[in-house]
Coordinates of C-alpha atoms (C1' of nucleotides) in Angstrom, one line a residue:
Chain A
M1 CA -0.2 0.1 -0.1
L2 CA 1.5 3.5 -1.0
A3 CA -0.3 6.5 -0.1
R4 CA 1.7 10.4 -1.1
A5 CA 2.0 13.0 1.1
S6 CA 1.3 15.3 -1.8
Q7 CA -2.7 13.9 -1.5
L8 CA -2.7 12.7 2.2
F9 CA -4.9 14.6 4.0
L10 CA -2.1 15.3 6.8
P11 CA -2.0 18.3 8.7
T12 CA 0.6 18.8 11.2
L13 CA 1.2 21.4 13.6
R14 CA 4.7 22.9 14.2
D15 CA 3.2 24.1 17.6
A16 CA 0.9 21.6 19.9
P17 CA -2.3 23.3 20.3
A18 CA -1.3 25.4 23.4
D19 CA -4.1 23.7 26.3
A20 CA -2.3 20.3 25.4
E21 CA -0.9 19.1 28.5
A22 CA -0.7 15.2 27.9
V23 CA 2.2 14.2 25.7
S24 CA 0.3 12.0 23.6
H25 CA -2.8 14.6 23.4
K26 CA 0.4 17.0 21.4
L27 CA 2.0 14.5 19.4
L28 CA -1.4 13.0 18.1
V29 CA -2.7 16.3 17.3
R30 CA 0.6 17.7 16.2
G31 CA 0.8 14.7 14.0
G32 CA -2.3 15.4 12.2
F33 CA -3.8 11.7 13.9
I34 CA -6.4 13.2 15.4
R35 CA -8.3 16.9 16.1
Q36 CA -10.9 18.0 18.1
L37 CA -14.7 18.7 17.3
S38 CA -16.1 19.2 21.1
A39 CA -14.9 18.5 24.5
G40 CA -14.2 15.0 24.7
V41 CA -15.9 14.2 21.5
W42 CA -12.3 13.6 18.7
T43 CA -12.2 12.9 15.1
F44 CA -9.6 10.2 13.8
L45 CA -8.5 11.9 10.6
P46 CA -6.7 9.4 7.9
L47 CA -3.8 8.2 9.5
G48 CA -4.7 8.3 13.1
W49 CA -7.8 5.9 11.5
R50 CA -4.6 3.9 9.6
V51 CA -3.0 3.3 13.9
H52 CA -6.4 2.6 15.0
Q53 CA -8.0 -0.1 12.4
K54 CA -4.0 -2.3 12.6
I55 CA -5.2 -1.9 16.8
V56 CA -8.6 -2.8 16.5
Q57 CA -7.8 -5.7 13.7
I58 CA -5.0 -6.7 16.4
I59 CA -8.2 -7.5 18.9
R60 CA -10.3 -8.6 16.3
E61 CA -7.4 -12.0 15.2
E62 CA -7.1 -12.6 19.2
M63 CA -10.6 -12.2 19.8
D64 CA -11.2 -14.5 17.1
A65 CA -8.2 -16.9 18.1
I66 CA -10.3 -17.9 21.3
G67 CA -14.0 -18.8 19.5
G68 CA -14.7 -15.1 19.8
Q69 CA -17.9 -14.2 17.0
E70 CA -17.5 -10.7 16.0
M71 CA -21.0 -8.8 15.4
L72 CA -22.7 -5.4 15.6
M73 CA -25.0 -3.6 17.9
P74 CA -26.7 -0.4 17.2
V75 CA -25.8 2.5 19.4
L76 CA -29.6 3.7 19.6
T77 CA -31.5 1.5 22.0
P78 CA -35.0 2.1 23.4
A79 CA -34.8 3.4 27.1
E80 CA -37.2 0.5 28.7
L81 CA -34.6 -2.2 28.4
W82 CA -32.1 0.0 30.6
E83 CA -34.6 1.1 33.2
Q84 CA -35.5 -3.2 33.3
T85 CA -31.6 -3.1 34.5
G86 CA -31.8 -0.6 36.6
R87 CA -29.3 1.3 34.8
S88 CA -30.9 3.7 32.9
D89 CA -30.4 6.9 35.7
I90 CA -26.7 6.5 35.6
P91 CA -25.6 10.0 35.3
E92 CA -23.2 9.0 32.3
I93 CA -26.1 8.3 30.2
F94 CA -27.2 10.5 27.3
H95 CA -30.7 10.1 27.0
L96 CA -33.3 10.8 23.6
E97 CA -36.0 11.0 22.2
D98 CA -37.5 10.7 18.7
R99 CA -40.4 13.1 17.5
T100 CA -42.9 10.8 19.4
G101 CA -41.6 11.2 22.5
R102 CA -40.2 7.4 22.4
R103 CA -37.2 7.4 24.6
F104 CA -34.0 5.8 24.0
V105 CA -30.6 5.9 25.4
L106 CA -26.8 5.8 24.2
P107 CA -25.0 3.1 25.6
M108 CA -22.1 3.1 27.6
T109 CA -21.4 -0.9 26.8
H110 CA -24.0 -3.4 25.7
E111 CA -25.1 -5.7 28.1
E112 CA -28.5 -5.1 27.9
T113 CA -28.5 -5.3 23.9
I114 CA -26.6 -8.5 24.0
T115 CA -28.5 -10.1 26.8
F116 CA -32.0 -9.1 25.0
H117 CA -30.2 -11.2 22.2
A118 CA -28.9 -13.5 24.4
K119 CA -32.5 -14.6 24.8
E120 CA -32.8 -16.2 21.7
I121 CA -30.3 -19.0 23.4
Q122 CA -32.8 -22.2 25.0
S123 CA -31.1 -24.8 25.4
Y124 CA -27.4 -25.9 27.4
R125 CA -26.3 -27.5 23.6
Q126 CA -26.1 -24.1 22.7
L127 CA -23.3 -22.9 25.5
P128 CA -20.6 -21.2 25.8
Q129 CA -20.4 -18.5 23.6
I130 CA -19.1 -15.4 22.6
L131 CA -20.2 -12.7 21.0
Y132 CA -18.3 -9.5 20.5
H133 CA -18.3 -5.9 18.9
F134 CA -16.5 -2.7 17.7
A135 CA -18.7 -0.1 18.6
V136 CA -19.6 3.5 19.7
K137 CA -19.6 4.2 23.2
N138 CA -20.9 7.2 24.3
R139 CA -20.4 8.5 27.9
D140 CA -21.3 12.1 29.0
E141 CA -18.7 12.3 31.5
P142 CA -18.9 15.7 33.7
R143 CA -15.0 16.0 32.6
P144 CA -13.6 15.6 29.6
R145 CA -9.7 15.5 29.7
G146 CA -6.2 14.8 28.0
G147 CA -7.0 14.3 24.6
L148 CA -8.0 10.5 23.9
L149 CA -7.3 9.9 27.8
R150 CA -10.9 10.6 28.6
V151 CA -13.8 11.5 26.4
R152 CA -17.5 11.1 25.9
E153 CA -17.6 9.4 22.6
F154 CA -14.4 6.1 21.2
I155 CA -14.8 3.0 20.3
M156 CA -14.5 0.1 22.3
K157 CA -14.6 -4.1 21.3
D158 CA -16.5 -5.2 23.9
A159 CA -17.4 -9.1 24.5
Y160 CA -20.2 -10.5 26.5
S161 CA -19.7 -14.4 27.1
F162 CA -22.8 -16.5 28.6
D163 CA -22.0 -19.9 30.3
R164 CA -24.4 -22.7 31.8
D165 CA -22.6 -22.1 35.4
D166 CA -19.7 -20.3 37.3
E167 CA -17.3 -23.4 36.5
G168 CA -18.2 -22.1 32.8
L169 CA -17.4 -18.2 33.3
D170 CA -14.4 -19.4 35.2
I171 CA -13.1 -20.7 31.4
S172 CA -14.4 -17.5 29.3
F173 CA -12.6 -15.5 31.3
R174 CA -9.3 -16.6 31.4
K175 CA -10.2 -17.2 27.8
H176 CA -10.4 -13.3 27.7
A177 CA -7.5 -12.9 30.2
G178 CA -5.0 -15.4 28.1
A179 CA -5.9 -12.8 24.6
Y180 CA -5.8 -9.6 26.2
D181 CA -2.4 -10.3 27.2
R182 CA -1.7 -11.6 23.8
I183 CA -3.6 -8.5 22.3
F184 CA -0.9 -5.8 24.6
E185 CA 2.0 -7.9 23.5
R186 CA 1.5 -7.5 19.9
C187 CA 0.4 -3.6 20.2
G188 CA 4.0 -2.9 22.0
L189 CA 2.2 -1.6 24.8
E190 CA 3.9 -2.5 28.4
V191 CA 0.8 -3.0 30.6
Q192 CA 0.2 -4.1 34.0
P193 CA -2.7 -6.2 34.5
V194 CA -4.0 -5.6 38.4
Q195 CA -6.7 -6.6 40.7
A196 CA -9.2 -4.3 40.0
E197 CA -12.3 -2.1 42.3
S198 CA -15.2 -4.6 41.2
G199 CA -17.9 -1.6 41.1
M200 CA -21.3 -1.3 42.2
M201 CA -23.2 -3.3 39.6
G202 CA -22.8 -6.6 40.3
G203 CA -18.6 -7.7 39.9
K204 CA -17.1 -10.5 41.5
E205 CA -13.6 -10.7 40.0
S206 CA -12.2 -8.5 37.5
I207 CA -9.1 -7.4 36.4
D208 CA -8.1 -4.0 35.1
Y209 CA -5.5 -3.7 32.4
L210 CA -3.1 -0.6 33.7
A211 CA -0.6 1.2 31.3
P212 CA 2.0 3.2 33.0
S213 CA 1.9 6.4 31.0
G214 CA 3.1 9.7 31.7
S215 CA -0.6 11.2 31.7
G216 CA -3.5 9.5 33.5
E217 CA -6.3 8.7 35.4
N218 CA -5.3 5.7 37.4
T219 CA -2.7 5.6 39.7
L220 CA -0.9 1.7 39.3
V221 CA 0.9 0.4 42.8
T222 CA 3.7 -2.2 42.7
C223 CA 6.1 -4.1 44.2
E224 CA 10.0 -3.1 43.2
H225 CA 10.5 -7.1 43.2
G226 CA 7.1 -7.3 40.6
D227 CA 5.2 -9.8 43.6
Y228 CA 2.4 -7.1 43.9
A229 CA 0.5 -5.0 41.7
A230 CA -2.8 -3.1 42.2
D231 CA -4.5 -0.2 41.2
L232 CA -4.5 2.6 43.8
E233 CA -8.3 2.4 44.8
V234 CA -7.6 -0.8 46.4
A235 CA -4.0 -1.3 46.6
H236 CA -2.8 -2.7 50.3
G237 CA 0.2 -1.4 51.4
I238 CA 1.8 -1.8 54.8
P239 CA 2.7 1.7 56.3
R240 CA 5.5 2.5 58.8
P241 CA 4.8 1.3 62.3
P242 CA 4.1 4.9 64.1
E243 CA 6.2 5.0 67.3
F244 CA 3.9 5.1 70.1
P245 CA 4.1 7.6 73.3
A246 CA 3.7 5.5 76.5
Q247 CA 0.6 3.8 77.6
L248 CA -2.1 5.2 79.7
A249 CA -4.6 3.1 81.4
A250 CA -7.4 4.8 80.5
P251 CA -7.8 8.0 78.0
A252 CA -6.9 11.1 79.4
E253 CA -8.2 13.9 78.1
I254 CA -5.7 17.4 76.9
H255 CA -7.0 21.0 76.2
T256 CA -5.8 21.6 72.8
P257 CA -7.5 25.4 71.5
D258 CA -7.2 26.1 68.4
V259 CA -5.9 23.1 67.4
T260 CA -7.5 21.3 64.0
T261 CA -5.1 19.7 62.1
I262 CA -3.0 16.4 62.6
D263 CA 0.3 18.1 62.2
A264 CA -0.9 20.7 64.7
L265 CA -1.7 18.6 67.3
A266 CA 1.7 16.3 66.8
A267 CA 3.6 19.3 67.1
F268 CA 1.3 20.7 70.0
L269 CA 1.7 17.1 72.2
G270 CA 5.1 16.6 70.5
V271 CA 3.8 13.3 69.0
D272 CA 4.6 11.2 66.0
T273 CA 1.7 11.7 63.6
A274 CA 1.1 8.0 62.9
A275 CA 0.4 7.5 66.0
T276 CA -2.5 10.2 65.8
S277 CA -5.8 9.0 64.5
K278 CA -7.8 10.8 61.5
A279 CA -12.0 11.3 61.8
M280 CA -13.6 11.5 59.0
P281 CA -16.8 11.4 58.8
V282 CA -19.1 10.1 55.6
V283 CA -22.7 9.8 55.4
T284 CA -24.0 6.9 52.6
S285 CA -26.8 6.8 50.2
D286 CA -29.4 6.0 52.7
G287 CA -28.6 9.2 55.3
T288 CA -26.2 7.3 58.0
V289 CA -23.6 9.1 59.2
V290 CA -21.0 6.8 59.5
L291 CA -17.1 7.8 61.1
G292 CA -14.6 6.6 59.0
L293 CA -11.2 6.3 61.5
V294 CA -7.8 6.6 60.3
R295 CA -4.2 7.1 61.3
G296 CA -3.4 10.2 61.4
D297 CA -0.5 10.4 58.6
D298 CA -3.0 8.6 56.4
R299 CA -6.0 9.6 54.6
L300 CA -8.9 8.0 54.0
E301 CA -9.6 6.3 50.4
E302 CA -12.8 6.6 50.2
A303 CA -13.4 3.8 47.7
K304 CA -12.7 1.3 50.0
L305 CA -15.0 2.4 52.5
A306 CA -18.0 2.5 50.3
A307 CA -17.4 -1.0 49.3
A308 CA -17.0 -2.3 52.9
L309 CA -19.9 -0.3 53.4
G310 CA -21.8 -1.6 50.3
S311 CA -23.0 1.7 49.6
A312 CA -21.6 5.0 48.7
V313 CA -20.5 7.8 50.8
R314 CA -20.0 11.3 50.0
P315 CA -17.9 13.8 53.0
A316 CA -20.3 15.0 55.5
T317 CA -21.7 18.6 55.8
V318 CA -20.4 20.5 58.8
D319 CA -23.8 21.2 60.0
E320 CA -24.3 17.5 59.8
I321 CA -21.1 16.8 61.8
R322 CA -22.6 18.9 64.2
A323 CA -25.5 17.1 64.3
A324 CA -23.7 13.8 64.9
F325 CA -21.0 14.9 67.1
G326 CA -21.6 18.0 69.1
A327 CA -18.5 19.2 68.4
D328 CA -16.7 20.8 64.7
P329 CA -14.1 19.2 62.5
G330 CA -10.1 18.9 64.6
S331 CA -12.0 17.5 67.2
L332 CA -14.0 14.8 66.3
G333 CA -12.7 10.7 67.5
P334 CA -15.0 7.5 68.1
I335 CA -15.5 8.0 71.6
G336 CA -19.0 9.3 72.4
F337 CA -20.7 9.0 69.0
A338 CA -23.2 6.7 68.9
G339 CA -23.0 6.0 64.9
P340 CA -20.6 3.2 63.5
V341 CA -17.5 3.5 63.6
V342 CA -14.8 2.0 60.4
A343 CA -11.9 2.1 61.8
D344 CA -8.3 1.2 59.3
E345 CA -6.3 -1.6 60.1
S346 CA -3.7 -0.3 61.1
L347 CA -5.8 1.4 64.4
R348 CA -6.1 -2.6 65.6
E349 CA -3.3 -2.1 67.9
G350 CA -2.1 0.5 70.0
Q351 CA -3.3 3.8 72.1
F352 CA -3.9 6.8 69.5
V353 CA -4.6 10.5 70.1
A354 CA -8.0 10.7 69.3
G355 CA -10.4 13.9 68.9
A356 CA -12.6 14.1 72.2
N357 CA -16.2 15.3 70.6
T358 CA -16.1 18.0 72.4
T359 CA -14.6 21.4 70.3
G360 CA -10.9 22.6 71.5
W361 CA -10.2 18.8 73.4
H362 CA -8.5 15.6 72.3
L363 CA -8.2 11.8 74.1
R364 CA -4.6 10.3 74.4
G365 CA -4.5 6.9 75.4
V366 CA -7.0 6.0 72.7
E367 CA -7.1 2.4 71.9
A368 CA -9.4 0.3 70.0
G369 CA -11.5 -2.4 71.6
R370 CA -11.2 -1.7 74.8
D371 CA -12.9 2.0 74.7
F372 CA -14.4 1.8 71.6
A373 CA -16.0 -0.9 69.8
P374 CA -15.5 -0.4 65.5
R375 CA -15.4 -2.3 63.0
F376 CA -12.5 -2.9 61.3
A377 CA -11.7 -2.6 57.8
D378 CA -8.9 -1.3 55.3
I379 CA -10.2 2.1 54.1
R380 CA -6.7 4.0 54.1
E381 CA -5.0 5.4 51.1
S382 CA -1.8 3.5 50.0
K383 CA 1.1 5.8 49.7
D384 CA 4.9 6.3 48.9
G385 CA 6.8 4.6 51.9
D386 CA 4.4 1.4 51.9
A387 CA 5.8 -1.7 51.9
C388 CA 4.1 -4.6 49.6
P389 CA 2.1 -6.6 51.9
N390 CA 3.8 -9.8 50.1
C391 CA 7.4 -9.2 50.2
G392 CA 7.8 -6.2 52.4
G393 CA 9.4 -4.9 49.4
R394 CA 9.0 -1.4 48.8
L395 CA 6.1 0.0 46.5
R396 CA 6.3 2.1 43.3
F397 CA 3.2 4.8 42.3
Q398 CA 2.7 5.2 39.1
T399 CA 0.2 7.4 37.2
A400 CA -1.6 5.0 34.2
I401 CA -4.2 4.6 31.7
E402 CA -6.7 2.0 32.4
V403 CA -6.6 0.2 28.6
G404 CA -8.8 -3.0 29.1
H405 CA -11.5 -3.7 32.0
I406 CA -12.6 -8.0 31.8
F407 CA -15.6 -8.9 34.8
K408 CA -17.7 -12.0 35.9
F409 CA -21.6 -10.0 35.8
G410 CA -23.1 -13.6 36.6
S411 CA -26.7 -13.0 36.2
R412 CA -27.0 -9.4 37.0
Y413 CA -28.2 -8.9 33.9
S414 CA -30.3 -12.4 32.6
E415 CA -31.8 -12.0 35.6
P416 CA -33.7 -8.6 35.4
L417 CA -34.1 -9.6 31.6
D418 CA -35.2 -12.9 31.8
A419 CA -32.5 -14.5 29.9
T420 CA -32.4 -18.3 30.3
F421 CA -31.5 -22.0 29.0
V422 CA -32.5 -25.3 29.7
D423 CA -30.0 -27.3 31.3
E424 CA -29.4 -30.6 31.1
D425 CA -31.3 -31.8 33.5
G426 CA -34.2 -30.3 32.3
Q427 CA -34.1 -27.1 34.4
E428 CA -34.4 -23.5 33.4
K429 CA -31.8 -21.5 34.2
L430 CA -29.9 -18.0 34.1
L431 CA -27.0 -17.6 31.5
I432 CA -23.9 -16.6 33.3
G433 CA -22.1 -13.8 32.0
G434 CA -19.2 -11.6 31.8
S435 CA -18.0 -9.0 29.7
Y436 CA -14.7 -7.9 28.6
G437 CA -13.8 -4.6 27.4
I438 CA -11.3 -3.0 25.3
G439 CA -10.4 0.7 23.7
P440 CA -8.2 1.3 20.9
G441 CA -8.0 4.6 21.3
R442 CA -6.3 4.1 24.5
I443 CA -4.2 2.0 23.4
M444 CA -2.7 4.6 20.6
A445 CA -2.8 7.4 23.4
A446 CA -0.8 4.7 26.1
L447 CA 1.3 3.5 22.9
V448 CA 2.4 7.1 22.0
E449 CA 2.8 8.3 26.1
Q450 CA 5.3 5.4 26.4
R451 CA 7.1 5.5 23.4
H452 CA 8.4 8.6 22.0
D453 CA 11.0 11.3 22.0
E454 CA 11.5 15.3 22.1
N455 CA 11.1 14.8 18.0
G456 CA 8.0 12.9 17.6
I457 CA 5.9 9.4 18.1
V458 CA 8.0 6.2 18.3
W459 CA 5.3 3.8 16.8
P460 CA 6.0 0.2 17.3
A461 CA 6.3 -1.3 13.7
A462 CA 2.2 -3.7 14.5
V463 CA 0.1 -0.4 14.6
A464 CA 2.5 2.0 12.4
P465 CA 0.2 4.6 10.3
Y466 CA 3.4 3.0 7.6
H467 CA 6.4 0.8 7.8
A468 CA 8.4 3.1 5.8
H469 CA 8.1 6.5 5.6
I470 CA 10.4 7.9 1.4
V471 CA 11.6 11.1 2.5
G472 CA 12.1 12.1 -1.7
L473 CA 14.3 15.1 -1.7
A474 CA 15.1 17.5 -4.8
G475 CA 16.7 15.6 -7.6
G476 CA 15.3 12.6 -6.0
E477 CA 11.7 12.4 -6.7
E478 CA 11.9 9.5 -9.4
I479 CA 14.5 7.0 -7.3
A480 CA 12.2 7.8 -4.1
A481 CA 9.1 7.2 -6.2
G482 CA 10.2 3.7 -7.3
T483 CA 12.0 2.9 -4.5
A484 CA 8.0 3.6 -2.9
S485 CA 6.4 1.3 -5.5
E486 CA 9.0 -1.9 -4.5
L487 CA 8.3 -1.5 -1.1
A488 CA 4.9 -1.2 -1.9
A489 CA 4.6 -4.1 -4.0
Y490 CA 6.4 -6.3 -1.3
G491 CA 3.8 -5.7 0.3
F492 CA 5.2 -2.9 2.7
D493 CA 2.6 0.7 4.2
V494 CA 4.9 2.8 2.6
L495 CA 4.5 7.1 3.0
L496 CA 6.1 9.3 -0.3
D497 CA 6.9 12.5 1.2
D498 CA 6.5 14.0 -2.7
R499 CA 5.5 17.4 -1.6
V500 CA 7.2 20.4 -2.7
G501 CA 8.9 21.0 0.9
R502 CA 12.8 21.5 1.9
A503 CA 14.8 18.6 3.5
G504 CA 14.8 20.0 7.0
E505 CA 10.7 20.4 7.0
K506 CA 10.6 16.4 5.3
F507 CA 12.6 15.3 8.6
A508 CA 11.1 16.7 11.4
D509 CA 7.5 15.8 9.7
A510 CA 9.0 12.1 10.0
D511 CA 10.5 12.0 13.0
L512 CA 7.1 13.4 14.8
L513 CA 4.7 10.8 12.4
G514 CA 7.1 8.1 14.1
C515 CA 6.8 5.6 11.3
P516 CA 9.5 2.7 12.3
V517 CA 11.8 2.9 8.8
R518 CA 12.7 5.8 7.1
V519 CA 14.5 6.3 3.9
T520 CA 15.8 8.8 2.1
V521 CA 16.7 9.6 -1.3
G522 CA 18.3 12.7 -2.6
K523 CA 20.5 13.7 -5.6
K524 CA 23.0 11.9 -5.0
S525 CA 20.9 8.8 -5.4
V526 CA 21.1 9.6 -8.9
E527 CA 25.0 8.9 -8.8
D528 CA 25.6 5.9 -6.6
N529 CA 22.3 3.8 -6.4
A530 CA 22.6 4.1 -2.8
V531 CA 19.7 5.6 -0.4
D532 CA 20.0 6.0 3.5
V533 CA 17.8 4.2 5.4
R534 CA 17.3 4.2 9.7
S535 CA 15.1 2.8 12.0
R536 CA 13.0 5.9 13.8
A537 CA 14.2 4.9 17.3
A538 CA 18.1 5.3 15.7
D539 CA 19.5 8.6 15.1
E540 CA 21.7 7.7 12.4
D541 CA 21.5 6.8 8.6
T542 CA 23.4 3.8 6.6
R543 CA 23.8 4.1 3.1
I544 CA 23.4 1.4 0.9
P545 CA 22.1 0.0 -2.5
I546 CA 18.5 0.5 -3.6
T547 CA 18.7 -2.8 -3.9
D548 CA 19.2 -3.8 -0.5
V549 CA 16.3 -2.0 0.8
V550 CA 13.6 -4.6 0.6
T551 CA 15.6 -7.0 2.8
W552 CA 17.3 -4.4 4.8
M553 CA 13.1 -3.6 5.5
E554 CA 12.6 -7.1 6.5
E555 CA 15.6 -7.6 8.6
H556 CA 14.0 -4.5 10.9
Chain B
rC1 C1' -21.5 20.3 40.6
rG2 C1' -17.3 23.3 43.2
rG3 C1' -12.4 26.5 42.5
rG4 C1' -8.8 28.5 38.9
rG5 C1' -8.1 29.9 34.2
rU6 C1' -8.7 31.3 28.7
rG7 C1' -11.8 33.1 23.8
rU8 C1' -8.0 38.3 18.9
rA9 C1' -5.4 35.4 11.1
rG10 C1' -5.1 28.1 10.1
rC11 C1' -0.9 27.4 14.6
rU12 C1' 1.7 29.6 18.6
rC13 C1' 0.3 34.2 20.8
rA14 C1' 1.1 40.5 21.1
rG15 C1' -2.4 44.9 21.9
rC16 C1' -6.6 45.2 27.0
rC17 C1' -4.8 47.9 32.6
rU18 C1' -4.9 54.1 31.1
rG19 C1' -10.8 53.7 24.8
rG20 C1' -9.5 57.5 19.9
rU21 C1' -5.9 56.3 12.7
rU22 C1' -6.8 50.7 8.5
rA23 C1' -5.8 45.5 14.8
rG24 C1' -0.7 43.7 15.0
rA25 C1' 4.3 40.2 15.1
rG26 C1' 6.3 35.0 14.2
rC27 C1' 5.1 30.3 12.0
rG28 C1' 1.9 28.6 8.0
rC29 C1' -0.3 29.5 2.9
rC30 C1' -0.5 31.6 -2.2
rC31 C1' 3.0 33.6 -6.0
rG32 C1' 8.2 35.1 -7.8
rU33 C1' 13.4 34.3 -6.5
rU34 C1' 17.7 31.9 -4.7
rU35 C1' 22.9 25.2 -6.1
rU36 C1' 17.6 23.3 -1.7
rG37 C1' 20.5 16.7 2.8
rG38 C1' 17.7 19.2 10.0
rG39 C1' 11.8 23.6 10.3
rG40 C1' 17.0 28.8 5.3
rG41 C1' 17.2 33.8 2.5
rC42 C1' 15.3 37.9 0.0
rG43 C1' 10.8 40.2 -2.7
rG44 C1' 5.3 40.6 -2.7
rG45 C1' 0.3 38.8 -2.0
rA46 C1' -4.4 36.4 1.0
rG47 C1' -6.6 36.3 5.1
rG48 C1' -10.0 39.1 11.0
rC49 C1' -18.2 39.8 13.0
rC50 C1' -11.3 41.1 18.0
rG51 C1' -16.3 34.3 21.1
rU52 C1' -22.0 35.6 21.3
rC53 C1' -25.6 39.3 23.2
rG54 C1' -26.6 43.6 26.1
rG55 C1' -24.9 48.1 28.2
rU56 C1' -22.1 52.8 29.0
rU57 C1' -19.6 56.4 25.5
rC58 C1' -19.6 61.4 20.7
rG59 C1' -16.4 56.7 19.7
rA60 C1' -15.4 49.3 22.3
rA61 C1' -10.9 44.4 21.0
rU62 C1' -9.9 47.5 25.1
rC63 C1' -14.7 49.4 30.1
rC64 C1' -19.1 47.0 32.8
rG65 C1' -22.9 43.0 32.6
rA66 C1' -25.1 38.2 31.6
rC67 C1' -24.4 34.1 28.2
rC68 C1' -22.1 30.3 25.6
rA69 C1' -17.1 27.3 24.8
rC70 C1' -12.4 25.3 26.0
rC71 C1' -8.7 24.4 29.3
rC72 C1' -6.5 23.1 34.2
rC73 C1' -7.1 20.7 39.7
rG74 C1' -11.1 18.3 42.5
rA75 C1' -15.7 15.7 43.0
rC76 C1' -17.5 12.6 39.5
rC77 C1' -16.0 7.8 36.6
rA78 C1' -21.6 0.6 35.5

RNA sequence: CGGGGUGUAGCUCAGCCUGGUUAGAGCGCCCGUUUUGGGGGCGGGAGGCCGUCGGUUCGAAUCCGACCACCCCGACCA
């Protein structure tokens, strides 16, 4: 395949858009791969679409290899289907109506639709099934950001499995995990699978695929010894032990006027911040005020507390705090609070300083179990300095992009939609499902984040828009065109820069676009029948006879 | 939704505070020229509802108000 730059719609930019922060955002826009239409809404220009399609093809091949069947489900979806599963109230759903007022949604995933169709499965003989499609997803994200990193419309490959039972689901799940490993490997993307937050909606086992990146929305926590990896929201780092002061037989009140922060408290009392406790009152969805208690040097991880409580939580307001504790924030503690207390595991042993629930007063020597009866759970946010829960090694924290997510949903959708089959024993049973998502656009962005230099993108060959970028300089036009045709005839995707222009700008564009191999043909080539080749990752040309270019390409 | 910021040429930005010729620069684009291998030089040219609406004023890119859009931080993210 041969493309001529002189005819391509390839608007490259010398300057990055002023409002771009993420490297992938800057380089993909500068390189003419993508353009913004509106907040979180992007067009893939011809070059960007080529990369996207190459990623899509890799995903397709690996899905087919595990027995997946490609299909296509619509974007326009009747709202009733979503009302039956209780998902139509999710704030990210786009709603619309037709001219008669019939309501539709633009789906963020296709569980409802696929389960609707899966109702045609009648017998265990038709199971298992793996069905997938590449389709546009819409999500009314409150805050899109970072180019392709977080968008309101994108193409996702979503696959769905249906099985007779949990054992079957487990097999389908492992098949997908294997396929995902191969997909990322073939794309040349470094990815870490992690145990993910299962989410509010029926998730059991789930794996998130996090690509370490200069920008991103997730934080990947890994052990320096490679035996632990988790998303920050569920990571279970081991905090350093506190330096405890002398033990007390009972809590002792101390007047702490105008001391409302942990640092001020620790300084005032001359104790380790880790030997204090921090009270974080939250409100659950049914309006209960719950006290989350973590060590003074820790932060509350709300996602963990929500998981422990089985309810979404929000921070309590000052008025709610005064009503429930009879004191101002800064002096709150577990003793004397009538509501439920969830204490972090790190507070199980030892005596801590806590608020006295009287404004301006604290208690020393407060001991869980003896002085108050909390429920214990891991609710602290892991942080730098924590030790690995497996080997005690140091934990690393990296920003990352979530490029894929697979999970088991069991009968979460088959039950409300009444999708059943008749099993071998003659009994009608619910289909057991799993869903498996992967975002080609995010893979593309993550690749740029991981593989670039100061001059532009360095695409892995498997997903590069073209294998070779032929730079035709003045005097070498004819030979450049001939070389390009020859490479194309051998099956390479070739971009021929046949524009009228100077060498410098052509080289700069070639670096920016990041094709794996560059071939420079100038007027010297007319005399010596040789060209300069270099791989994008290298910074030196090699001069080789034109007749050797195909061989060189095959070796690089 | 809370906080902060920005809207002037295709892109990056001056000008606004202190209102007043025809609104500027660099890059890009078009024409010409230059022996043209890392965004070169010279000459000429095209390109603007100064985000929108309203107000103040003899006069508004500039001052005031509302709205819209976009970006960043946070909340949110089955």
